[in-house]
Short mmCIF file of C-alpha atoms in Angstrom, two decimals:
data_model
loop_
_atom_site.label_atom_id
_atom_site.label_comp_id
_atom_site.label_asym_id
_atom_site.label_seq_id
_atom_site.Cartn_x
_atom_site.Cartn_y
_atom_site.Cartn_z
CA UNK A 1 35.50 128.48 195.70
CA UNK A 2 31.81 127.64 196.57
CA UNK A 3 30.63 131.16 195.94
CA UNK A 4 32.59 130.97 192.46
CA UNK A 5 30.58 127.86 191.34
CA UNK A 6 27.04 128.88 192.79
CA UNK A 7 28.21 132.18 190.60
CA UNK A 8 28.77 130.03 187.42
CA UNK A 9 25.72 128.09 188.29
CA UNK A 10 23.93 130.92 188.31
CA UNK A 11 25.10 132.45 185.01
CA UNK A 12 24.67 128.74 183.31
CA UNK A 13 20.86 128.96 184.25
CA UNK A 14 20.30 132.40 183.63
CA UNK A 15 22.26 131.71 179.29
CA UNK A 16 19.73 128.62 179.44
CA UNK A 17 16.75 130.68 180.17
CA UNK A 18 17.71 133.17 177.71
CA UNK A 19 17.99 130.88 175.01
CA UNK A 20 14.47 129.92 175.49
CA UNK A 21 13.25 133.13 175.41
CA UNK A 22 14.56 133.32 172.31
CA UNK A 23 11.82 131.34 170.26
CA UNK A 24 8.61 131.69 169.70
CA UNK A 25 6.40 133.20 172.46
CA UNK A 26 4.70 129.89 172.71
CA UNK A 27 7.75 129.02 174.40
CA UNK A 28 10.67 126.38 173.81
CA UNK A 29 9.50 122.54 173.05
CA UNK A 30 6.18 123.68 171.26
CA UNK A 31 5.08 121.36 168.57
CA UNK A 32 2.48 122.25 165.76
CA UNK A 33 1.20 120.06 163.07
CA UNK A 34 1.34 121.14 159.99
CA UNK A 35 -1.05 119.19 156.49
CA UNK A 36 -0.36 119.91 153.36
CA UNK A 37 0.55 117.45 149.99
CA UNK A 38 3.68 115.79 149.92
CA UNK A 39 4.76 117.78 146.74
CA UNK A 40 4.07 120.96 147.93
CA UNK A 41 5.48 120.10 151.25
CA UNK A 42 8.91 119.10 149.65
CA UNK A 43 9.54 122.63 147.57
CA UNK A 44 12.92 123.94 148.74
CA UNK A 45 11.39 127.29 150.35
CA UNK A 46 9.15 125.35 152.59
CA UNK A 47 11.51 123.08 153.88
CA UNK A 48 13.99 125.73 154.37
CA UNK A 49 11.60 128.02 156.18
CA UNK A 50 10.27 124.72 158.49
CA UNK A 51 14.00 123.86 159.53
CA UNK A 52 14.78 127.91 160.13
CA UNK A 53 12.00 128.07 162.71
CA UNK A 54 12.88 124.83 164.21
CA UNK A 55 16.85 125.85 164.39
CA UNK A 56 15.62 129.46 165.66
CA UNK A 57 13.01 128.75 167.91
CA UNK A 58 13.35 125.40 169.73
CA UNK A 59 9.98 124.23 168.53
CA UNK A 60 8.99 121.78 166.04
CA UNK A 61 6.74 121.13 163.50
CA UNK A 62 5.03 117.64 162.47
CA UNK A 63 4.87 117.57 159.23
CA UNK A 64 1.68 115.43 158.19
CA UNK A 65 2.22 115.10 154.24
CA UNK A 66 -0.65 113.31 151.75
CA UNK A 67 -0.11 112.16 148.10
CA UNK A 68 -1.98 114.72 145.77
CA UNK A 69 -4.92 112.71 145.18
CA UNK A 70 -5.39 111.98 148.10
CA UNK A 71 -5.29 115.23 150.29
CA UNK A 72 -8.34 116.65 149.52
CA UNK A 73 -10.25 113.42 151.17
CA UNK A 74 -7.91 112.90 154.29
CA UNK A 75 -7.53 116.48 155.04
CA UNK A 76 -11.62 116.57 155.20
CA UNK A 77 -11.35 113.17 156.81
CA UNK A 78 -8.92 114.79 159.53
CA UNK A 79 -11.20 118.01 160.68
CA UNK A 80 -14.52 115.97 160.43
CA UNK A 81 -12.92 113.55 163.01
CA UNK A 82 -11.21 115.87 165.40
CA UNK A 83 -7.61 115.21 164.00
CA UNK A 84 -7.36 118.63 162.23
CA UNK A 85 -3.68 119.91 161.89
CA UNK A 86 -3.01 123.65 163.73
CA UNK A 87 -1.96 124.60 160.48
CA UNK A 88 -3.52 123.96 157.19
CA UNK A 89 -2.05 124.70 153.72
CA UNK A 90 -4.49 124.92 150.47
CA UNK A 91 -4.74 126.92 147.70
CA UNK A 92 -8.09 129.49 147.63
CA UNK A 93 -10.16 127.35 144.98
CA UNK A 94 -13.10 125.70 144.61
CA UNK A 95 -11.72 122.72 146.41
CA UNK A 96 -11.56 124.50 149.66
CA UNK A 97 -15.87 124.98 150.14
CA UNK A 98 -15.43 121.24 151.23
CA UNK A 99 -14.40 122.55 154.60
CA UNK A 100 -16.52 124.94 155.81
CA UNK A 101 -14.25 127.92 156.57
CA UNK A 102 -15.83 129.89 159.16
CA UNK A 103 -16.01 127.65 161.33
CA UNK A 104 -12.64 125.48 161.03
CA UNK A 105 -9.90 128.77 160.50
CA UNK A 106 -9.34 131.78 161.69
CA UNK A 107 -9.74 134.79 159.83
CA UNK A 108 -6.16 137.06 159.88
CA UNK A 109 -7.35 140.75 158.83
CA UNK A 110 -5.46 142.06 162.22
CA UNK A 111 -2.09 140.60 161.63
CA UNK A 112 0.85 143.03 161.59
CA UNK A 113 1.93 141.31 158.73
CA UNK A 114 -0.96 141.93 156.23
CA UNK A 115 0.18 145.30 155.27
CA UNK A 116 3.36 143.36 153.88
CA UNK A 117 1.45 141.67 151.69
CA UNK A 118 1.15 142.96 147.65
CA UNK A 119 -2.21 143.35 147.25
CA UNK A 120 -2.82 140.60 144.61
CA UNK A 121 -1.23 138.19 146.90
CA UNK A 122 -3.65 139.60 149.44
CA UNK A 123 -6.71 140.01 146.98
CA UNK A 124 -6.39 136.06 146.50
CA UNK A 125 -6.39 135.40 150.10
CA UNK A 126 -9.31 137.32 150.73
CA UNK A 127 -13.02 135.55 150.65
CA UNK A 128 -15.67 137.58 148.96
CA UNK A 129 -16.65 139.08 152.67
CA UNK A 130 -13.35 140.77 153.00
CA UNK A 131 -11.75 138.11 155.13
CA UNK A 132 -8.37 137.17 155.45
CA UNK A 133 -8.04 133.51 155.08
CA UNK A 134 -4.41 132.24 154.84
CA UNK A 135 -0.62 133.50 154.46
CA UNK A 136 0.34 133.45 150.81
CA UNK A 137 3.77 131.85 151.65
CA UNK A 138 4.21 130.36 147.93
CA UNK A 139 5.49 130.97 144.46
CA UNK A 140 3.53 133.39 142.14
CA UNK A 141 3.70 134.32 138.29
CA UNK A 142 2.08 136.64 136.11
CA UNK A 143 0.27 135.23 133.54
CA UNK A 144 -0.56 136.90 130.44
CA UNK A 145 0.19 138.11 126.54
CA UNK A 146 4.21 137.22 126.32
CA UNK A 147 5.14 138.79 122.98
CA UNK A 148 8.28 139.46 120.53
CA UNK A 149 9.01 142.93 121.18
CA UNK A 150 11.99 143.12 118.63
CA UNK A 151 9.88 141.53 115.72
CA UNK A 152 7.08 144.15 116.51
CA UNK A 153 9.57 147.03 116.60
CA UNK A 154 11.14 145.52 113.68
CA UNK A 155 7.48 146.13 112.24
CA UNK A 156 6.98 149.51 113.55
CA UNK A 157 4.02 148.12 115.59
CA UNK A 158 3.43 148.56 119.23
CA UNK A 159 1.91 146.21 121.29
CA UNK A 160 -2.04 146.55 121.97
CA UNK A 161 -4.13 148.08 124.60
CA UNK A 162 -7.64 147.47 123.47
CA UNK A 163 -9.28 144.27 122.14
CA UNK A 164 -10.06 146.00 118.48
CA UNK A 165 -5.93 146.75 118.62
CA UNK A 166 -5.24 143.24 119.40
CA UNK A 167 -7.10 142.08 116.50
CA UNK A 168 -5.58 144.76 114.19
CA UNK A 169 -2.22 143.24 115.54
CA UNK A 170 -3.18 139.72 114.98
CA UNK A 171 -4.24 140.65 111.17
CA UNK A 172 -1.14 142.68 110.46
CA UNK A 173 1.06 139.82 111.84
CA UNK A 174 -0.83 137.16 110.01
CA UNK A 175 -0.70 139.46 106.46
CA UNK A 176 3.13 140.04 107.11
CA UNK A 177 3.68 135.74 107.15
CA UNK A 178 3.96 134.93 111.46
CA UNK A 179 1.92 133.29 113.35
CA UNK A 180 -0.01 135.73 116.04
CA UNK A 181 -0.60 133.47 118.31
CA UNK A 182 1.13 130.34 119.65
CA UNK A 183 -2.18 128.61 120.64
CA UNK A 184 -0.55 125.31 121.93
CA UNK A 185 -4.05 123.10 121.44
CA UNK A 186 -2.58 119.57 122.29
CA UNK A 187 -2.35 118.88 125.76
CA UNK A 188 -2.35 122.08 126.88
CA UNK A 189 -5.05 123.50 128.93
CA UNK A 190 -4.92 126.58 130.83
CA UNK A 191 -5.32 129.20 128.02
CA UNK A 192 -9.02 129.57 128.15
CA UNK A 193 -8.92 130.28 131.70
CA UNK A 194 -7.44 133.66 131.18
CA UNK A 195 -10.32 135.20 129.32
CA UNK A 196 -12.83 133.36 131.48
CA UNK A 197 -11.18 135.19 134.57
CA UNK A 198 -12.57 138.42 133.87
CA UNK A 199 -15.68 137.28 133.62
CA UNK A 200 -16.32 135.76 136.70
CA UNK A 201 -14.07 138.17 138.93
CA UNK A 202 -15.46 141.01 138.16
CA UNK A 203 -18.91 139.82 139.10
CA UNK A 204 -18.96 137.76 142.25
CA UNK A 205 -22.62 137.07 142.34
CA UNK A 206 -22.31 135.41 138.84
CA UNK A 207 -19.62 133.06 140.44
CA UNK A 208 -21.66 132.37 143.02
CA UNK A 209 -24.90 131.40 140.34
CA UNK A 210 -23.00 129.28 138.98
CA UNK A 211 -21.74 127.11 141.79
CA UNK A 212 -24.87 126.95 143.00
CA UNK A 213 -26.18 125.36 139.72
CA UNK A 214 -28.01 128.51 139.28
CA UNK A 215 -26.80 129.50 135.98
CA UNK A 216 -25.13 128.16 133.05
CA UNK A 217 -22.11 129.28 130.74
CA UNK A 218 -24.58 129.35 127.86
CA UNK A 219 -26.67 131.60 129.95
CA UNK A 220 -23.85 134.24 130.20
CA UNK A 221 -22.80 135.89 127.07
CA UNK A 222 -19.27 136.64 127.59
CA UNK A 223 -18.68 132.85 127.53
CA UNK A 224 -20.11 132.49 124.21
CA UNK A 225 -17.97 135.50 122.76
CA UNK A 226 -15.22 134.09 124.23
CA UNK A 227 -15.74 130.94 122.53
CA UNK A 228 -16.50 132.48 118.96
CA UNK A 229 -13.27 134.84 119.19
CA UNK A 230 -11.06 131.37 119.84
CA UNK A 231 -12.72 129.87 116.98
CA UNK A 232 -12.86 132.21 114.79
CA UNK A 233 -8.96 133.31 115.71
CA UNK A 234 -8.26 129.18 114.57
CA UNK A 235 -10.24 130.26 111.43
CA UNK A 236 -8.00 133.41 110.61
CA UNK A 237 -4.95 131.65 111.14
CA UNK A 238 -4.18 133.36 113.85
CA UNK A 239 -2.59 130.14 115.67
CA UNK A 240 -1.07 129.29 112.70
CA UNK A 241 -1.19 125.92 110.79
CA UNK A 242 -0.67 123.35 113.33
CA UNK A 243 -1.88 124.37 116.53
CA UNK A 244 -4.44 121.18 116.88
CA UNK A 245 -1.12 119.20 117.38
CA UNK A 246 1.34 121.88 118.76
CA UNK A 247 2.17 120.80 122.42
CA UNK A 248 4.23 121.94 125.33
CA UNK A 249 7.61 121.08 124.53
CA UNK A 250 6.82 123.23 121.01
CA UNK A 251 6.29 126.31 122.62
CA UNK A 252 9.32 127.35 123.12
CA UNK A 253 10.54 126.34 119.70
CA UNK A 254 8.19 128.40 117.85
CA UNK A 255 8.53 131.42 119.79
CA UNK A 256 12.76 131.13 119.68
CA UNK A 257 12.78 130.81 115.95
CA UNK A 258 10.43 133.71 115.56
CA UNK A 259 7.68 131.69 113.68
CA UNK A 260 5.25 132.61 116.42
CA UNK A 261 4.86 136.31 117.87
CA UNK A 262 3.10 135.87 120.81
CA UNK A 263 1.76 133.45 123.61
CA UNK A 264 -0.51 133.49 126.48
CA UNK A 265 1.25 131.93 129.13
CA UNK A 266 3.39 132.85 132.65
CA UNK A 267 6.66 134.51 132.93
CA UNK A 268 8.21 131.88 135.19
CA UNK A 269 7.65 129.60 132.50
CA UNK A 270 11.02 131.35 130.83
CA UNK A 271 13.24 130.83 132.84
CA UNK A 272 12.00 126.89 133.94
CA UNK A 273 11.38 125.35 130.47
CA UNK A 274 12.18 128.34 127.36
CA UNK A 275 15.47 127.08 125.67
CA UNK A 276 16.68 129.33 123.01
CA UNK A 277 17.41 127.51 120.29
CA UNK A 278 16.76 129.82 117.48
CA UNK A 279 17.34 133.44 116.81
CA UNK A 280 15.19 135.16 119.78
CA UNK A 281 15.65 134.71 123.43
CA UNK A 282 14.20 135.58 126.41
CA UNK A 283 15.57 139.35 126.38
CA UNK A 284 13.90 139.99 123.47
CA UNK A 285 10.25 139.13 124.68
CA UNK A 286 7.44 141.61 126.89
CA UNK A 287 4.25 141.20 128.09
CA UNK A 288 1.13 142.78 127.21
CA UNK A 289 -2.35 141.55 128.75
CA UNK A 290 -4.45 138.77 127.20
CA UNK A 291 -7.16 139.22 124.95
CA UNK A 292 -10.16 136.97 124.15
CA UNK A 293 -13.02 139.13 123.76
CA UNK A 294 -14.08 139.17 127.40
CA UNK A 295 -12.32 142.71 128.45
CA UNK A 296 -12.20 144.96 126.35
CA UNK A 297 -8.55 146.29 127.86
CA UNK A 298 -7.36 142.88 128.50
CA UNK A 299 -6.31 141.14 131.86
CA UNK A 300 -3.73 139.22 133.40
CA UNK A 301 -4.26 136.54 135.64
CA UNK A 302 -2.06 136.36 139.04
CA UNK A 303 -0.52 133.99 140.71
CA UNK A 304 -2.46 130.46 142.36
CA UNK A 305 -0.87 130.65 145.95
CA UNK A 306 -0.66 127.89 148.69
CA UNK A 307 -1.78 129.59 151.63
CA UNK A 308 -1.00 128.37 155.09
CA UNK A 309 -4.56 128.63 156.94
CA UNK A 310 -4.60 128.55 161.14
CA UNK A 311 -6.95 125.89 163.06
CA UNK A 312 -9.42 127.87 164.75
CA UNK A 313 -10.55 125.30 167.02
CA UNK A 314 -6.76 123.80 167.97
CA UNK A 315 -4.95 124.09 170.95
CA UNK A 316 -2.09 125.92 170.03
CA UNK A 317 -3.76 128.67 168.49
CA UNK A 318 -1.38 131.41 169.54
CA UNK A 319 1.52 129.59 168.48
CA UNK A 320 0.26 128.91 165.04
CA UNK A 321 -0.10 132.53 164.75
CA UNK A 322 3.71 133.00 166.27
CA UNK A 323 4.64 130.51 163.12
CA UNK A 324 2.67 132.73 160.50
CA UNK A 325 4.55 135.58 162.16
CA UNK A 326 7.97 134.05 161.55
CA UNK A 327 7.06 133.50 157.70
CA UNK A 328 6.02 136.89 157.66
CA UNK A 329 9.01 137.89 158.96
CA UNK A 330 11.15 139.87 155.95
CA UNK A 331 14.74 138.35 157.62
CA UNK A 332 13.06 134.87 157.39
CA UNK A 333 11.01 134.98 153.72
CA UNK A 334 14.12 136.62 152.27
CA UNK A 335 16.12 133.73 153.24
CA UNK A 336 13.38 131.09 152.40
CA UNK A 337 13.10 132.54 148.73
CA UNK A 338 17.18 133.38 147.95
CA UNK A 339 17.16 133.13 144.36
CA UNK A 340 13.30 131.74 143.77
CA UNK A 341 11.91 132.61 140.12
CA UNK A 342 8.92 134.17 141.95
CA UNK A 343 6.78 137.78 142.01
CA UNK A 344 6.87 138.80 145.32
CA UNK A 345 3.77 138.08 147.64
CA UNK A 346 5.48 140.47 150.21
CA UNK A 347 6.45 144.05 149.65
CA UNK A 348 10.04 143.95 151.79
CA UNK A 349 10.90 140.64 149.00
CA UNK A 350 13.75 141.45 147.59
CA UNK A 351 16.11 137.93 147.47
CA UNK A 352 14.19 136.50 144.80
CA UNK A 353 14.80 136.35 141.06
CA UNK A 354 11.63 138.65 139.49
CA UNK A 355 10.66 138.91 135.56
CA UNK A 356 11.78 141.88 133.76
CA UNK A 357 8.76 141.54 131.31
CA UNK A 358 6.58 141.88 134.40
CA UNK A 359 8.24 144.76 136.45
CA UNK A 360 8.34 146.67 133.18
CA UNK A 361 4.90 146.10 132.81
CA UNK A 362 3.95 146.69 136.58
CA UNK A 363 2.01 149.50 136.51
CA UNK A 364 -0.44 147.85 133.58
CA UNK A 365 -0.48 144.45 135.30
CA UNK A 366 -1.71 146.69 138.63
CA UNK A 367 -4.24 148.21 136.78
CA UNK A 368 -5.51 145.17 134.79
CA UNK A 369 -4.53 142.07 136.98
CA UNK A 370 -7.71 139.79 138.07
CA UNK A 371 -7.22 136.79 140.86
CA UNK A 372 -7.41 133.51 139.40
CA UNK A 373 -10.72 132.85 139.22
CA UNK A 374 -12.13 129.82 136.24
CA UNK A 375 -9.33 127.14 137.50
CA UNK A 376 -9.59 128.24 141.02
CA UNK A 377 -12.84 128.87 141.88
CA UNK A 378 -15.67 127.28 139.32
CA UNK A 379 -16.85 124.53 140.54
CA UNK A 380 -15.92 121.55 138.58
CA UNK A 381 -14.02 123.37 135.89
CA UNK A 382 -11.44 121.40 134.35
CA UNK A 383 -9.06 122.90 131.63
CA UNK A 384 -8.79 119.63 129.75
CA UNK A 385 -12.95 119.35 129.24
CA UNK A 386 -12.72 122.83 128.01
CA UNK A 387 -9.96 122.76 125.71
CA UNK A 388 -11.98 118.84 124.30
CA UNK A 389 -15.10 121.35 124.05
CA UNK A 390 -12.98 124.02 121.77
CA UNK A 391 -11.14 121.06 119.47
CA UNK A 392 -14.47 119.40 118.83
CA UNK A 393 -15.18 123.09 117.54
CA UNK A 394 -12.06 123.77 115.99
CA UNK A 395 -12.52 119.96 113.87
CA UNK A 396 -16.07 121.54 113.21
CA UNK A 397 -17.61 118.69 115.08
CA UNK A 398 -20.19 121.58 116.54
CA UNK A 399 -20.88 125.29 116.81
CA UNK A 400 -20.26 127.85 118.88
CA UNK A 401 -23.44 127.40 120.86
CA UNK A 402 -22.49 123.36 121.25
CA UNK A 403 -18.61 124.01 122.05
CA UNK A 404 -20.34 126.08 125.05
CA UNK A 405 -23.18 123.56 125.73
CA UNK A 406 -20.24 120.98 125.96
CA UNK A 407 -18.60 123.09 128.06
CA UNK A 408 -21.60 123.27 130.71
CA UNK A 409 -22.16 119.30 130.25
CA UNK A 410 -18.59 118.51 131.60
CA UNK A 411 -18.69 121.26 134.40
CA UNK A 412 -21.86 120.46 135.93
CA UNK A 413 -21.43 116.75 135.55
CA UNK A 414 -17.90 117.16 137.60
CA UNK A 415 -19.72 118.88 140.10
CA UNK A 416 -22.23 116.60 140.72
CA UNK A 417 -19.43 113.50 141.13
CA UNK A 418 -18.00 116.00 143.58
CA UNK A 419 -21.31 116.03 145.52
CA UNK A 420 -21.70 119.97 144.83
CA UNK A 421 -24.38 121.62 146.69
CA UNK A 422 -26.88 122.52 144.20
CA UNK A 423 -25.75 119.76 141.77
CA UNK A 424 -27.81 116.69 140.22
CA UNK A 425 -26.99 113.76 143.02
CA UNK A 426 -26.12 116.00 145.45
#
């Protein structure tokens, strides 16, 4: 009877010591902090990936959440006073050279996972040295031309490839009695950002100029022929009659009822907020890249992605990098992202819910897809100064040359209140 107990004792110890094996190799009753914003924090595929570790690896995460405004003070509050989290969650923009990144995160180029990654997911985690910064464990969209592919077949027109055919397209649609464009110029802000992306991705040492107050937007010409294509698109009626006051919630309207042809927008956006209430629906619509004079075969713009960053100088080091592991993991991201309007950031995705318009336009988007650069990366760009800057133009309040020099007042005056190396006040 003794012998039989000691035997079930034994057995008892050796199923508990199993179990702990069985998380991460930091070991059972690890706890990392994780900082990111309270919104971001709270979308359904982070919290379901944060209680799938916990439930499969004994360990536990602290979740240290900040309001929106707020996180990009506290979180440089936290490292500059030796509370930095192990892991860090922020988005690759201009907001991030408040922390200086060499020296606070480790770089990931030698994780087994990076090969999983697409490679615009990777290309927007990667610093201009090559460097690996974060794991893109977010939602991501392809942004770009979404037209009416029935009304153009309707026309016997296909949809462009060059900037001259986009403006032949724009004419022809504008002779036949549509609108080109849906140019939604109240409220709206992120259209100008597409054909400023180009621009600045494709030459790295011009982004650099210009955060370091070295050069202006009037100084580099693409800007201005930007500017002058937008205005003199409003001109053509190419936005149609009311685009000064056409706003987000009339979007959708004026591309269901066929009034409109085209927008520049993301593909997510129709299946969160595109009702159908007229004759066209989202079946009937294809994407094409944008055009506004600043490549000449058009470009998309990818995804913004949160990426969860590691704590160089932490504690739990190795741990953090068993966590990015288990994200990386296809079992565990497949279950995170179950039925998540999303383009995949990992090649082995395959539970969530991608675009039609984009996978039929893959091989295009591959060939002409830039990170997101003006919104993400310029310092003290704002969407909403630009788009004031191009109404002031379309009202013919100013020129070309003044939209742009308004444009450049707004930026670099941002900057400075941000204390912008480089920057008046700084």
């Amino acid at each position: 009877m003794r012998k039989r107990w000691a035997d079930l004792l034994l057995a008892l110890l050796a199923a508990l010591l199993l179990t702990a094996g069985c998380g991460a190799k930091g070991g059972s009753g690890v706890s990392l902090t994780v900082m990111g914003k309270s919104s971001d924090l709270n979308k359904s595929y982070m919290r379901s990936i944060f209680a799938l570790y916990e439930k499969t690896t004994g360990n536990k995460l602290e979740i240290r959440a900040f309001e929106d405004s707020e996180y990009e003070q506290k979180a440089a509050e936290a490292f500059q006073s030796g509370n930095a989290p192990d892991l860090f969650m922020h988005f690759h923009n201009a907001d991030l050279s408040r922390f200086d990144v060499a020296e606070n995160f480790l770089y990931l180029n030698g994780e087994d996972w990076v090969d999983d990654l697409t490679d615009s997911a990777k290309a927007y985690c990667t610093d201009g040295d090559g460097n690996l910064l974060g794991l893109p464990f977010w939602e991501s969209s392809v942004s770009g031309c979404y037209y009416n592919k029935t009304i153009l077949d309707s026309l016997g027109m296909k949809p462009a490839t060059t900037q001259a055919e986009f403006d032949v397209l724009c004419q022809v649609l504008a002779e036949t009695g549509y609108t080109p464009i849906c140019w939604p110029g109240n409220g709206c802000a992120w259209m100008p950002q597409f054909g400023l992306d180009p621009i600045f991705a494709d030459d790295p040492e011009m982004l650099e100029k210009i955060n370091r107050n070295e050069i202006t937007y009037g100084e580099i010409p693409a800007v201005t022929d930007m500017v002058r294509w937008i205005g003199n698109a409003a001109k053509a009626g190419w936005f149609g009659p009311d685009y000064r006051s056409c706003g987000w919630s009339d979007i959708g309207h004026a591309l269901s009822s066929g009034d409109a042809v085209m927008t520049f927008i993301w593909d997510t956006w129709f299946y969160t907020d595109f009702k159908a209430d007229g004759e066209y629906t989202v079946e009937d619509f294809a994407l094409m890249p944008v055009f506004m004079n600043t490549a000449a075969e058009g470009s998309f713009e990818g995804g913004n992605l949160n990426m969860m960053m590691v704590n160089r100088n932490g504690d739990k080091v190795d741990a953090a990098l068993e966590f990015l592991a288990f994200c990386a993991t296809p079992e565990n991201y497949n279950a995170a992202f179950d039925g998540i309007s999303t383009v995949s950031c990992f090649k082995g995705q395959n539970t969530n819910i991608q675009s039609k318009m984009v996978t039929d336009a893959r091989a295009s988007v591959s060939e002409k897809e830039r990170v997101s650069t003006a919104a993400s990366r310029i310092v003290g760009y704002s969407g909403d100064d630009v788009v004031a800057a191009l109404d002031r133009l379309f009202s013919g309040e100013t020129d070309v040359e003044g939209c742009v020099r308004l444009m450049d007042e707004s930026r670099i005056a941002a900057a400075s209140a941000q204390g912008a190396d480089g920057f008046p006040g700084a």
